[in-house]
Short mmCIF file of C-alpha atoms and ligand atoms in Angstrom, two decimals:
data_model
loop_
_atom_site.label_atom_id
_atom_site.label_comp_id
_atom_site.label_asym_id
_atom_site.label_seq_id
_atom_site.Cartn_x
_atom_site.Cartn_y
_atom_site.Cartn_z
CA MET A 1 84.35 101.48 74.47
CA ASP A 2 88.04 101.45 74.78
CA GLY A 3 89.52 99.55 72.70
CA ALA A 4 86.15 98.21 71.01
CA ASP A 5 85.48 101.69 69.05
CA GLU A 6 83.07 103.13 70.65
CA GLY A 7 84.45 106.04 68.99
CA ASP A 8 83.78 104.25 65.76
CA GLU A 9 82.18 107.86 64.29
CA GLU A 10 85.78 108.70 64.34
CA SER A 11 88.12 105.87 63.45
CA ASP A 12 88.49 108.01 60.16
CA THR A 13 90.70 110.46 61.25
CA GLY A 14 93.59 109.16 59.68
CA PRO A 15 96.88 109.81 61.62
CA ALA A 16 98.15 113.04 60.15
CA VAL A 17 95.03 114.94 61.82
CA THR A 18 95.01 117.03 65.07
CA ARG A 19 93.24 115.78 67.56
CA GLU A 20 91.57 117.77 70.28
CA ALA A 21 91.77 116.79 73.59
CA THR A 22 91.23 118.45 77.16
CA LEU A 23 94.76 117.77 79.12
CA ILE A 24 94.60 117.28 83.19
CA THR A 25 97.95 116.92 84.14
CA GLY A 26 97.13 116.15 87.81
CA ASP A 27 98.63 116.56 91.60
CA GLY A 28 101.82 114.78 92.64
CA VAL A 29 103.24 112.37 90.34
CA GLY A 30 101.08 114.13 87.69
CA PRO A 31 102.67 116.50 86.03
CA GLU A 32 105.65 113.99 85.45
CA ILE A 33 104.11 111.14 84.14
CA THR A 34 101.99 113.26 81.63
CA ALA A 35 104.98 114.92 80.38
CA ALA A 36 106.83 111.77 79.67
CA THR A 37 103.00 110.78 78.66
CA GLN A 38 102.82 114.33 76.27
CA LEU A 39 106.11 113.20 74.61
CA VAL A 40 105.88 109.63 73.52
CA LEU A 41 102.61 110.24 72.21
CA ASP A 42 103.87 113.99 70.31
CA ALA A 43 106.46 111.74 68.67
CA LEU A 44 103.95 109.82 66.96
CA GLY A 45 103.81 112.36 64.51
CA MET A 46 99.61 112.14 65.14
CA LYS A 47 99.68 115.24 67.39
CA PHE A 48 97.02 116.06 69.42
CA ASP A 49 95.83 119.39 70.59
CA TRP A 50 96.44 119.89 73.81
CA ASP A 51 93.55 122.07 75.81
CA GLU A 52 95.77 121.87 79.39
CA GLN A 53 93.28 122.72 82.71
CA TYR A 54 93.24 121.94 86.02
CA GLY A 55 91.73 120.32 88.16
CA GLY A 56 92.65 118.98 92.35
CA MET A 57 94.68 120.25 94.10
CA ALA A 58 96.36 122.40 91.35
CA ALA A 59 93.10 123.69 90.36
CA VAL A 60 92.47 124.78 93.95
CA GLU A 61 95.96 126.37 93.89
CA ASN A 62 95.22 128.00 90.53
CA ALA A 63 91.74 128.20 90.44
CA GLY A 64 90.32 128.37 93.80
CA THR A 65 88.25 125.33 93.04
CA PRO A 66 88.84 121.78 92.77
CA LEU A 67 86.86 121.52 89.83
CA PRO A 68 86.89 124.25 87.33
CA ASN A 69 84.12 125.00 85.33
CA ALA A 70 86.65 125.91 82.49
CA THR A 71 88.01 122.00 83.10
CA LEU A 72 84.42 120.96 82.19
CA ASP A 73 83.47 122.94 79.65
CA SER A 74 87.17 121.49 78.34
CA ILE A 75 85.75 118.42 78.52
CA ARG A 76 83.00 119.38 76.88
CA ARG A 77 83.93 120.40 73.91
CA THR A 78 86.74 118.11 73.58
CA ARG A 79 84.82 114.83 75.11
CA LEU A 80 88.40 113.39 74.57
CA CYS A 81 90.33 113.72 77.87
CA LEU A 82 93.72 112.29 79.11
CA LYS A 83 94.03 112.94 83.10
CA GLY A 84 96.88 112.20 85.51
CA PRO A 85 96.34 111.72 89.01
CA LEU A 86 93.89 113.73 91.44
CA THR A 87 94.61 114.21 94.91
CA THR A 88 91.40 113.80 97.28
CA PRO A 89 92.31 115.19 101.01
CA VAL A 90 91.67 111.89 102.74
CA GLY A 91 88.62 111.98 106.21
CA GLY A 92 87.93 115.75 105.53
CA GLY A 93 87.66 118.04 102.74
CA TYR A 94 86.51 118.48 99.27
CA ARG A 95 84.71 115.50 97.19
CA SER A 96 86.62 113.62 95.00
CA VAL A 97 86.92 115.23 91.40
CA ASN A 98 87.41 112.13 90.02
CA VAL A 99 84.11 110.66 91.35
CA ALA A 100 82.40 114.44 90.36
CA LEU A 101 84.23 113.88 87.16
CA ARG A 102 83.06 110.31 85.88
CA GLN A 103 79.01 111.32 87.82
CA GLU A 104 79.19 114.68 85.35
CA PHE A 105 80.38 112.78 82.03
CA ASP A 106 78.05 109.97 82.69
CA LEU A 107 81.24 107.67 82.64
CA TYR A 108 79.73 104.37 83.64
CA ALA A 109 82.02 102.44 82.05
CA ASN A 110 85.95 101.99 83.90
CA VAL A 111 87.63 99.25 82.17
CA ARG A 112 91.56 98.50 83.45
CA PRO A 113 93.20 95.86 81.90
CA THR A 114 95.99 93.70 83.62
CA LYS A 115 98.03 92.41 81.12
CA THR A 116 102.03 90.89 82.48
CA ILE A 117 104.54 93.47 79.37
CA VAL A 118 107.37 93.11 82.33
CA PRO A 119 109.11 89.81 81.57
CA GLY A 120 110.62 88.15 84.64
CA GLY A 121 107.72 88.97 86.90
CA ARG A 122 105.82 86.27 89.50
CA TYR A 123 103.09 85.77 87.10
CA THR A 124 103.86 84.95 83.21
CA ASP A 125 100.86 85.65 81.18
CA ILE A 126 98.48 87.81 83.14
CA ASP A 127 96.10 89.32 80.31
CA LEU A 128 92.72 89.79 81.97
CA VAL A 129 89.95 93.24 82.36
CA ILE A 130 88.30 94.41 84.68
CA ILE A 131 85.13 96.21 84.01
CA ARG A 132 83.82 98.36 86.99
CA GLU A 133 80.57 100.07 87.27
CA ASN A 134 81.63 104.06 87.97
CA THR A 135 78.61 106.08 88.97
CA GLU A 136 76.69 103.86 91.71
CA GLY A 137 77.44 101.76 94.65
CA LEU A 138 78.99 103.40 97.56
CA TYR A 139 80.47 106.18 95.42
CA VAL A 140 77.44 107.77 94.74
CA GLY A 141 78.55 110.76 97.59
CA LEU A 142 75.62 109.77 100.60
CA ASP A 143 78.19 109.60 103.35
CA HIS A 144 77.40 110.87 106.48
CA THR A 145 77.96 111.26 109.86
CA PHE A 146 75.58 111.63 113.04
CA LYS A 147 76.14 113.12 116.43
CA VAL A 148 75.35 111.07 119.10
CA GLY A 149 74.93 113.10 122.60
CA GLY A 150 78.15 115.26 123.10
CA ASP A 151 79.89 112.70 120.37
CA PRO A 152 79.49 114.24 116.98
CA LYS A 153 80.73 111.70 114.91
CA ALA A 154 78.78 108.73 116.79
CA VAL A 155 77.67 106.97 113.84
CA ALA A 156 78.21 106.77 109.90
CA GLN A 157 75.94 106.19 108.03
CA ALA A 158 76.52 105.43 103.64
CA PHE A 159 74.02 104.77 100.81
CA SER A 160 74.72 102.05 98.58
CA VAL A 161 72.67 102.65 95.02
CA VAL A 162 72.49 100.47 92.75
CA THR A 163 70.01 100.48 89.64
CA ARG A 164 69.03 98.05 87.17
CA GLU A 165 69.32 100.32 84.42
CA GLY A 166 72.61 100.67 85.43
CA CYS A 167 73.58 97.71 86.14
CA THR A 168 72.40 96.28 82.76
CA ARG A 169 74.28 99.00 81.06
CA ILE A 170 77.46 97.69 82.75
CA VAL A 171 77.39 93.80 81.93
CA ARG A 172 75.77 94.37 79.02
CA TYR A 173 78.99 96.75 78.28
CA ALA A 174 81.29 94.00 79.76
CA PHE A 175 79.68 91.29 76.79
CA GLU A 176 79.88 93.28 74.01
CA TYR A 177 83.94 94.40 75.60
CA ALA A 178 83.96 90.38 75.75
CA LYS A 179 83.06 90.05 71.96
CA GLN A 180 84.44 92.53 70.22
CA HIS A 181 88.16 91.79 72.07
CA GLY A 182 87.78 87.86 71.23
CA ARG A 183 87.30 87.37 75.23
CA LYS A 184 85.75 84.09 76.44
CA LYS A 185 84.55 84.47 79.51
CA VAL A 186 82.42 87.74 81.45
CA THR A 187 82.64 86.75 85.17
CA ILE A 188 80.23 89.16 87.16
CA VAL A 189 81.97 89.77 90.55
CA HIS A 190 79.07 90.58 93.84
CA LYS A 191 78.10 90.12 97.44
CA ALA A 192 74.52 88.91 96.87
CA ASN A 193 75.35 86.95 100.00
CA ILE A 194 74.94 89.20 102.18
CA LEU A 195 74.02 92.74 100.65
CA LYS A 196 70.91 91.13 99.29
CA ALA A 197 69.22 93.84 98.21
CA THR A 198 72.55 96.32 96.25
CA SER A 199 74.61 93.06 95.42
CA GLY A 200 71.70 91.26 94.68
CA LEU A 201 70.52 93.43 91.61
CA PHE A 202 73.53 92.61 90.21
CA LEU A 203 74.38 89.88 90.25
CA GLU A 204 70.53 89.49 88.87
CA THR A 205 70.11 91.91 86.18
CA GLY A 206 74.00 90.06 85.25
CA ARG A 207 72.25 86.91 84.81
CA MET A 208 70.16 87.66 83.08
CA VAL A 209 71.93 89.89 80.44
CA ALA A 210 74.37 87.18 80.22
CA LYS A 211 71.57 84.57 79.22
CA GLN A 212 71.21 86.84 75.72
CA TYR A 213 75.16 86.22 74.94
CA GLU A 214 74.94 81.92 75.49
CA GLY A 215 76.79 79.85 73.63
CA VAL A 216 78.90 82.93 72.40
CA ILE A 217 80.25 84.35 75.43
CA ALA A 218 80.33 82.11 78.76
CA CYS A 219 79.74 83.27 82.24
CA ASP A 220 80.03 82.57 85.73
CA ASP A 221 79.73 84.77 88.91
CA LYS A 222 81.99 84.90 92.29
CA ILE A 223 81.50 86.75 95.81
CA VAL A 224 84.40 89.13 95.73
CA ASP A 225 86.15 87.46 98.74
CA ASN A 226 86.73 84.86 96.72
CA ALA A 227 87.32 86.34 93.75
CA ALA A 228 89.77 87.97 95.52
CA MET A 229 91.55 85.36 96.49
CA GLN A 230 91.78 83.28 93.09
CA LEU A 231 92.82 86.21 91.45
CA VAL A 232 96.28 85.80 93.12
CA ILE A 233 95.96 82.13 92.93
CA LYS A 234 94.71 80.84 89.73
CA PRO A 235 94.62 84.31 87.79
CA GLU A 236 94.52 82.86 84.72
CA GLN A 237 90.90 81.79 85.36
CA PHE A 238 89.32 85.24 84.89
CA ASP A 239 88.97 86.90 81.16
CA VAL A 240 87.03 89.84 81.70
CA ILE A 241 85.54 90.58 85.21
CA VAL A 242 82.36 92.73 85.58
CA THR A 243 81.79 94.57 89.10
CA THR A 244 80.65 96.75 91.46
CA ASN A 245 82.38 99.92 91.60
CA LEU A 246 83.98 99.58 95.34
CA PHE A 247 84.69 96.10 94.11
CA GLY A 248 86.08 97.36 91.28
CA ASP A 249 88.39 99.63 92.71
CA ILE A 250 89.49 97.73 94.93
CA LEU A 251 89.76 94.28 92.83
CA SER A 252 91.74 96.42 89.93
CA ASP A 253 94.68 97.70 92.83
CA GLU A 254 94.95 93.84 93.60
CA ALA A 255 95.23 93.07 90.13
CA SER A 256 97.95 95.52 89.22
CA GLY A 257 100.74 93.82 92.07
CA LEU A 258 100.08 90.63 89.59
CA VAL A 259 101.90 92.40 87.19
CA GLY A 260 104.17 94.43 88.67
CA GLY A 261 102.41 96.99 90.82
CA LEU A 262 100.29 100.35 90.12
CA GLY A 263 103.04 102.06 87.86
CA LEU A 264 101.75 99.88 85.15
CA ALA A 265 97.77 99.26 85.42
CA PRO A 266 95.95 101.67 82.78
CA GLY A 267 92.11 102.74 82.64
CA ALA A 268 89.69 104.48 81.18
CA ASN A 269 86.59 106.14 81.34
CA ILE A 270 83.72 105.48 78.90
CA GLY A 271 80.70 107.38 78.65
CA THR A 272 78.25 108.02 76.26
CA HIS A 273 79.28 111.70 75.44
CA ALA A 274 82.58 111.32 76.54
CA ALA A 275 85.77 109.44 77.70
CA ILE A 276 88.46 110.32 80.37
CA PHE A 277 91.74 108.61 80.54
CA GLU A 278 94.08 107.73 83.54
CA ALA A 279 96.28 105.35 85.15
CA VAL A 280 94.65 102.97 88.15
CA HIS A 281 97.24 105.01 90.64
CA GLY A 282 96.92 108.09 92.55
CA SER A 283 99.00 110.64 93.20
CA ALA A 284 102.04 108.76 94.58
CA PRO A 285 103.12 112.23 97.26
CA ASP A 286 105.56 109.65 98.58
CA ILE A 287 108.13 109.95 95.55
CA ALA A 288 106.59 112.78 93.98
CA GLY A 289 108.80 115.67 92.93
CA GLN A 290 111.30 113.20 92.62
CA GLY A 291 110.88 112.31 88.65
CA ILE A 292 111.56 108.20 89.22
CA ALA A 293 107.93 107.07 89.34
CA ASN A 294 106.53 104.82 86.30
CA PRO A 295 104.65 106.93 83.14
CA THR A 296 103.56 103.21 82.08
CA ALA A 297 100.93 103.54 83.54
CA LEU A 298 99.44 106.62 82.13
CA LEU A 299 101.33 106.23 78.53
CA GLN A 300 99.13 102.38 78.62
CA SER A 301 96.17 104.72 79.60
CA GLY A 302 96.90 106.96 76.02
CA ILE A 303 97.81 103.77 74.05
CA LEU A 304 93.85 102.87 75.10
CA MET A 305 92.78 106.83 73.99
CA LEU A 306 94.32 106.67 70.70
CA ARG A 307 92.59 103.24 70.84
CA TYR A 308 89.14 105.31 70.83
CA ILE A 309 89.55 107.56 68.64
CA GLY A 310 90.69 104.89 65.99
CA GLU A 311 94.40 105.31 65.71
CA ARG A 312 94.66 102.34 65.83
CA GLU A 313 98.62 101.79 64.01
CA ALA A 314 99.99 104.56 66.26
CA ALA A 315 98.27 102.19 69.31
CA ASP A 316 100.70 99.87 67.66
CA LYS A 317 103.47 101.64 67.46
CA VAL A 318 104.06 103.39 71.15
CA GLU A 319 102.37 99.73 72.30
CA ASN A 320 105.30 97.82 70.35
CA ALA A 321 108.35 100.61 71.12
CA MET A 322 107.26 100.35 74.96
CA LEU A 323 107.41 96.46 74.88
CA ALA A 324 110.26 96.39 73.37
CA VAL A 325 112.03 98.15 76.40
CA PHE A 326 110.71 96.19 78.72
CA LYS A 327 111.85 93.16 76.54
CA GLU A 328 115.60 94.70 76.14
CA GLY A 329 115.12 94.83 80.40
CA LYS A 330 117.95 97.80 80.20
CA VAL A 331 115.79 101.07 81.10
CA ARG A 332 113.09 100.58 83.55
CA THR A 333 111.91 102.31 86.62
CA ARG A 334 112.66 101.67 90.51
CA ASP A 335 109.51 100.22 90.87
CA ILE A 336 109.73 97.90 88.72
CA GLY A 337 113.63 96.68 89.52
CA GLY A 338 115.33 99.29 86.94
CA MET A 339 117.53 102.90 87.91
CA ALA A 340 115.57 105.02 85.64
CA LYS A 341 114.46 108.06 85.66
CA THR A 342 110.81 109.10 84.25
CA ALA A 343 112.03 110.99 81.08
CA GLU A 344 114.93 108.54 80.51
CA PHE A 345 112.48 106.06 80.30
CA ALA A 346 110.47 108.24 77.84
CA ASP A 347 113.64 108.68 75.68
CA ALA A 348 114.07 105.45 75.32
CA ILE A 349 110.60 104.38 74.17
CA ILE A 350 110.79 107.38 71.97
CA GLN A 351 114.27 105.72 70.88
CA LYS A 352 112.50 102.72 69.77
CA MET A 353 109.71 104.43 67.68
CA THR A 354 111.89 106.18 65.71
P1 NAD B 401 98.93 105.99 94.99
O1 NAD B 401 98.00 105.17 94.21
O2 NAD B 401 98.99 107.61 95.11
O3 NAD B 401 100.65 105.43 95.29
C1 NAD B 401 100.06 104.39 96.01
C2 NAD B 401 101.92 103.70 96.16
O4 NAD B 401 102.39 103.05 94.44
C3 NAD B 401 102.86 104.64 96.53
O5 NAD B 401 103.99 104.06 96.68
C4 NAD B 401 103.00 104.89 94.89
O6 NAD B 401 104.20 105.32 95.49
C5 NAD B 401 103.17 103.99 94.30
N1 NAD B 401 102.78 104.61 92.54
C6 NAD B 401 101.35 104.55 92.26
N2 NAD B 401 102.27 105.34 91.12
C7 NAD B 401 103.56 105.40 90.88
C8 NAD B 401 104.28 104.71 89.84
N3 NAD B 401 102.85 105.66 88.58
N4 NAD B 401 105.07 104.60 89.77
C9 NAD B 401 106.15 104.15 90.40
N5 NAD B 401 105.21 104.02 91.57
C10 NAD B 401 103.71 104.44 92.12
O7 NAD B 401 97.62 105.81 96.46
P2 NAD B 401 97.28 106.79 97.86
O8 NAD B 401 98.48 107.07 98.06
O9 NAD B 401 96.73 106.07 98.05
O10 NAD B 401 97.03 107.59 97.06
C11 NAD B 401 97.65 109.37 96.48
C12 NAD B 401 96.42 110.21 96.53
O11 NAD B 401 95.59 110.08 95.14
C13 NAD B 401 95.08 110.36 97.62
O12 NAD B 401 94.53 111.61 97.78
C14 NAD B 401 93.72 109.41 96.90
O13 NAD B 401 92.40 109.85 96.77
C15 NAD B 401 94.81 109.53 95.00
N6 NAD B 401 94.09 108.58 93.97
C16 NAD B 401 93.48 109.56 92.90
C17 NAD B 401 93.25 108.90 91.64
C18 NAD B 401 93.01 108.59 90.48
O14 NAD B 401 93.35 110.25 90.58
N7 NAD B 401 92.65 108.70 89.69
C19 NAD B 401 93.50 107.12 92.11
C20 NAD B 401 93.94 106.81 92.90
C21 NAD B 401 93.65 107.62 94.48
#
């Protein structure tokens, strides 16, 4: 569990140990932010033994498929992966490799914290976590078009699949996360007024799970459209949000906007047998290759990864150095009003660590 020490079995590794992890640098800005993140993590002295593998467009170019078997084999072995963003063709083309990885390794919990780390933004004290169900809902891939008359795409249809088991485990994860992180409330976000079967099952199951935590963790629920608005108007009312796949995807991008944007939003995909850490954002093709992307989201994902494997001291060290750079305000990337390049920002953090 991200930061909740599901990786406790490994928490006795100690800071000097080399830990093998799969590395997918990804597409677009991926190689730039991954290089910066690697530099910072390697400067800790606690070395990761990176097994670099391809995924996405880079894999199509190098291995003829967006998700090579070698990549899957590596994650099966290491059970730990740091991943840059992967481009997914819009409309046609291959299926999302991100979704495929989450399903292949049953990474059912997508943990996306949103926290104010850059002083001087619109909101001063945001600290919430969105826990998104990561394997079900509209992302199961049952998405089809049908020919009517001469129009090959006259009708489009998507199936959403929600199971009681899937709802139970993600809501339970959210409550356990809340307990282990000293959080007070879980908000179940749904659309059960319209999607009575799928979202209805999520809400019904969520409320049942919530009963087991009565008196320990508070619980409320909100319809997703209202939750989206409330996030902007009164974000401090949220602590932990648990929701289904699509709503979590959208709300977490929205939440990142409260603290300065996608360049600052980390994520962890947690399953029983593997975990993949990645930024919330995509491959940012509009700024790729310029060396100006903000590596913070991926670096924060690296911090979540360190906590997951029990390296709390190392995680604190990187986090404190990163926060100190933000507090000082001299070295910032363009997305948050600075002029620094990706590598300069990473260097500034390394300077603070040494
Ligand atoms: P995006 O997240 O790539 O970019 C949205 C906006 O945020 C852009 O203006 C971009 O410049 C900015 N941005 C993103 N990351 C940034 C960073 N680190 N620093 C500074 N600015 C940053 O979203 P998109 O353009 O809709 O998607 C591009 C591609 O990424 C698509 O193919 C999409 O499928 C894919 N995608 C992948 C993942 C993933 O790998 N987990 C997630 C989302 C989108």
